[in-house]
GROMACS .gro file of C-alpha atoms in nm:
model
  143
    1MET     CA    1   8.751   9.165   8.769
    2ARG     CA    2   9.081   9.198   8.752
    3GLN     CA    3   9.280   9.321   9.066
    4ILE     CA    4   9.647   9.393   9.207
    5VAL     CA    5   9.721   9.424   9.539
    6LEU     CA    6  10.064   9.581   9.596
    7ASP     CA    7  10.247   9.703   9.848
    8THR     CA    8  10.625   9.894   9.857
    9GLU     CA    9  10.945   9.913  10.078
   10THR     CA   10  11.117  10.218  10.060
   11THR     CA   11  11.391  10.400  10.173
   12GLY     CA   12  11.223  10.566  10.434
   13LEU     CA   13  10.894  10.765  10.475
   14ALA     CA   14  10.876  11.113  10.306
   15THR     CA   15  10.920  11.168   9.965
   16SER     CA   16  10.984  11.530  10.053
   17GLN     CA   17  11.330  11.376  10.164
   18GLY     CA   18  11.385  11.249   9.887
   19HIS     CA   19  11.331  10.877   9.987
   20ARG     CA   20  11.300  10.612   9.702
   21VAL     CA   21  11.124  10.262   9.596
   22ILE     CA   22  11.336  10.006   9.666
   23GLU     CA   23  11.110   9.688   9.670
   24LEU     CA   24  10.759   9.628   9.527
   25GLY     CA   25  10.552   9.324   9.560
   26CYS     CA   26  10.226   9.219   9.334
   27VAL     CA   27   9.936   8.984   9.332
   28GLU     CA   28   9.715   8.916   9.121
   29LEU     CA   29   9.375   8.814   9.190
   30VAL     CA   30   9.100   8.726   8.932
   31ASN     CA   31   8.768   8.749   9.072
   32ARG     CA   32   8.925   8.750   9.415
   33ARG     CA   33   9.137   8.426   9.373
   34ILE     CA   34   9.478   8.423   9.358
   35THR     CA   35   9.617   8.363   8.973
   36GLY     CA   36   9.987   8.334   9.037
   37ASN     CA   37  10.065   8.572   8.806
   38ASN     CA   38  10.323   8.773   9.031
   39TYR     CA   39  10.597   9.090   9.016
   40HIS     CA   40  10.827   9.166   9.240
   41THR     CA   41  11.095   9.381   9.222
   42PHE     CA   42  11.385   9.510   9.422
   43LEU     CA   43  11.523   9.861   9.320
   44ASN     CA   44  11.857  10.076   9.371
   45PRO     CA   45  11.764  10.359   9.511
   46ASP     CA   46  12.107  10.538   9.444
   47ARG     CA   47  12.068  10.651   9.805
   48ASP     CA   48  12.127  10.533  10.184
   49ILE     CA   49  11.850  10.367  10.386
   50ASP     CA   50  11.710  10.536  10.669
   51GLU     CA   51  11.795  10.290  10.984
   52GLY     CA   52  11.427  10.297  11.092
   53ALA     CA   53  11.371  10.203  10.723
   54GLU     CA   54  11.591   9.930  10.739
   55ARG     CA   55  11.490   9.813  11.088
   56VAL     CA   56  11.141   9.737  10.937
   57HIS     CA   57  11.195   9.542  10.636
   58GLY     CA   58  11.570   9.430  10.727
   59ILE     CA   59  11.690   9.583  10.354
   60SER     CA   60  12.044   9.686  10.314
   61ARG     CA   61  12.199   9.899  10.076
   62ALA     CA   62  12.468   9.642  10.009
   63ASP     CA   63  12.155   9.431   9.913
   64LEU     CA   64  12.052   9.674   9.657
   65GLU     CA   65  12.382   9.735   9.451
   66THR     CA   66  12.315   9.512   9.150
   67ALA     CA   67  11.937   9.552   9.152
   68PRO     CA   68  11.753   9.783   8.854
   69ARG     CA   69  11.695  10.158   8.891
   70PHE     CA   70  11.251  10.221   8.887
   71ALA     CA   71  11.341  10.367   8.536
   72GLU     CA   72  11.470  10.007   8.391
   73ILE     CA   73  11.156   9.820   8.542
   74VAL     CA   74  10.905  10.047   8.470
   75ASP     CA   75  10.738   9.972   8.161
   76GLU     CA   76  10.748   9.624   8.311
   77LEU     CA   77  10.584   9.780   8.611
   78LEU     CA   78  10.270   9.920   8.454
   79ALA     CA   79  10.204   9.702   8.203
   80PHE     CA   80  10.146   9.458   8.505
   81ILE     CA   81   9.909   9.658   8.682
   82ARG     CA   82   9.735   9.848   8.377
   83GLY     CA   83   9.397   9.826   8.390
   84ALA     CA   84   9.363   9.699   8.711
   85GLU     CA   85   9.213   9.731   9.091
   86LEU     CA   86   9.518   9.768   9.289
   87VAL     CA   87   9.458   9.684   9.653
   88ILE     CA   88   9.685   9.889   9.886
   89HIS     CA   89   9.660   9.914  10.302
   90ASN     CA   90   9.805  10.328  10.327
   91ALA     CA   91   9.764  10.391   9.946
   92GLU     CA   92   9.828  10.740   9.986
   93PHE     CA   93  10.232  10.610  10.086
   94ASP     CA   94  10.217  10.397   9.853
   95VAL     CA   95  10.068  10.569   9.560
   96GLY     CA   96  10.252  10.863   9.640
   97PHE     CA   97  10.600  10.724   9.659
   98LEU     CA   98  10.521  10.509   9.292
   99GLU     CA   99  10.394  10.870   9.134
  100TYR     CA  100  10.727  11.014   9.300
  101GLU     CA  101  10.949  10.774   9.106
  102LEU     CA  102  10.768  10.846   8.724
  103LYS     CA  103  10.832  11.208   8.821
  104LEU     CA  104  11.174  11.199   8.862
  105MET     CA  105  11.249  11.026   8.539
  106LYS     CA  106  10.964  11.264   8.403
  107HIS     CA  107  10.752  11.005   8.263
  108ASP     CA  108  10.424  11.102   8.001
  109GLN     CA  109  10.177  10.940   8.225
  110PRO     CA  110  10.271  11.004   8.559
  111LYS     CA  111   9.973  10.961   8.806
  112VAL     CA  112   9.899  10.560   8.917
  113THR     CA  113   9.550  10.659   8.841
  114HIS     CA  114   9.626  10.689   8.505
  115HIS     CA  115   9.703  10.323   8.457
  116SER     CA  116   9.495  10.192   8.724
  117THR     CA  117   9.212  10.257   8.944
  118VAL     CA  118   9.304  10.249   9.337
  119LEU     CA  119   9.135  10.077   9.623
  120ASP     CA  120   9.321  10.155   9.955
  121THR     CA  121   9.234   9.934  10.260
  122LEU     CA  122   9.285  10.164  10.500
  123ALA     CA  123   9.061  10.397  10.405
  124VAL     CA  124   8.769  10.036  10.418
  125ALA     CA  125   8.894   9.969  10.734
  126ARG     CA  126   8.899  10.292  10.943
  127LYS     CA  127   8.504  10.319  10.796
  128LEU     CA  128   8.424   9.942  10.925
  129HIS     CA  129   8.675  10.031  11.241
  130PRO     CA  130   8.629  10.355  11.385
  131GLY     CA  131   8.834  10.450  11.619
  132GLN     CA  132   9.023  10.144  11.633
  133ARG     CA  133   9.361  10.083  11.512
  134ASN     CA  134   9.357   9.978  11.151
  135SER     CA  135   9.687   9.866  11.085
  136LEU     CA  136   9.769   9.532  10.886
  137ASP     CA  137   9.824   9.386  11.229
  138ALA     CA  138   9.551   9.489  11.440
  139LEU     CA  139   9.318   9.374  11.114
  140CYS     CA  140   9.464   9.043  11.080
  141LYS     CA  141   9.439   8.920  11.483
  142ARG     CA  142   9.069   9.083  11.445
  143TYR     CA  143   8.960   8.887  11.138
   0.00000   0.00000   0.00000
């Protein structure tokens, strides 16, 4: 079984406000073992980064001036995730941003599920621990 643990960083919290992906990180697992095959890139969002977002991830617009744009890396990214199960904490957020980027560039397959399946670890944690905090920090402390 091939899985890709995926995370993004963004310019803010809402695609409805035009926020964009600025960093993508992927770690490949095969049979739940890290393979050493990873995908990582920073992205130039062509817009400012909200102060609150920058405080969280520490990435400034100046850091991204020479980074590629999403359209420049999309084929490489989709080839990396193709056919894998994506393991994402709060998948709705990350998948929403990836699909927004695909939509902006008018990609012919703008749904992440056209390329991969998705496992949301936040949804799993909520089922296992109803009514409890299930952030990544909380889960690290719990386990």
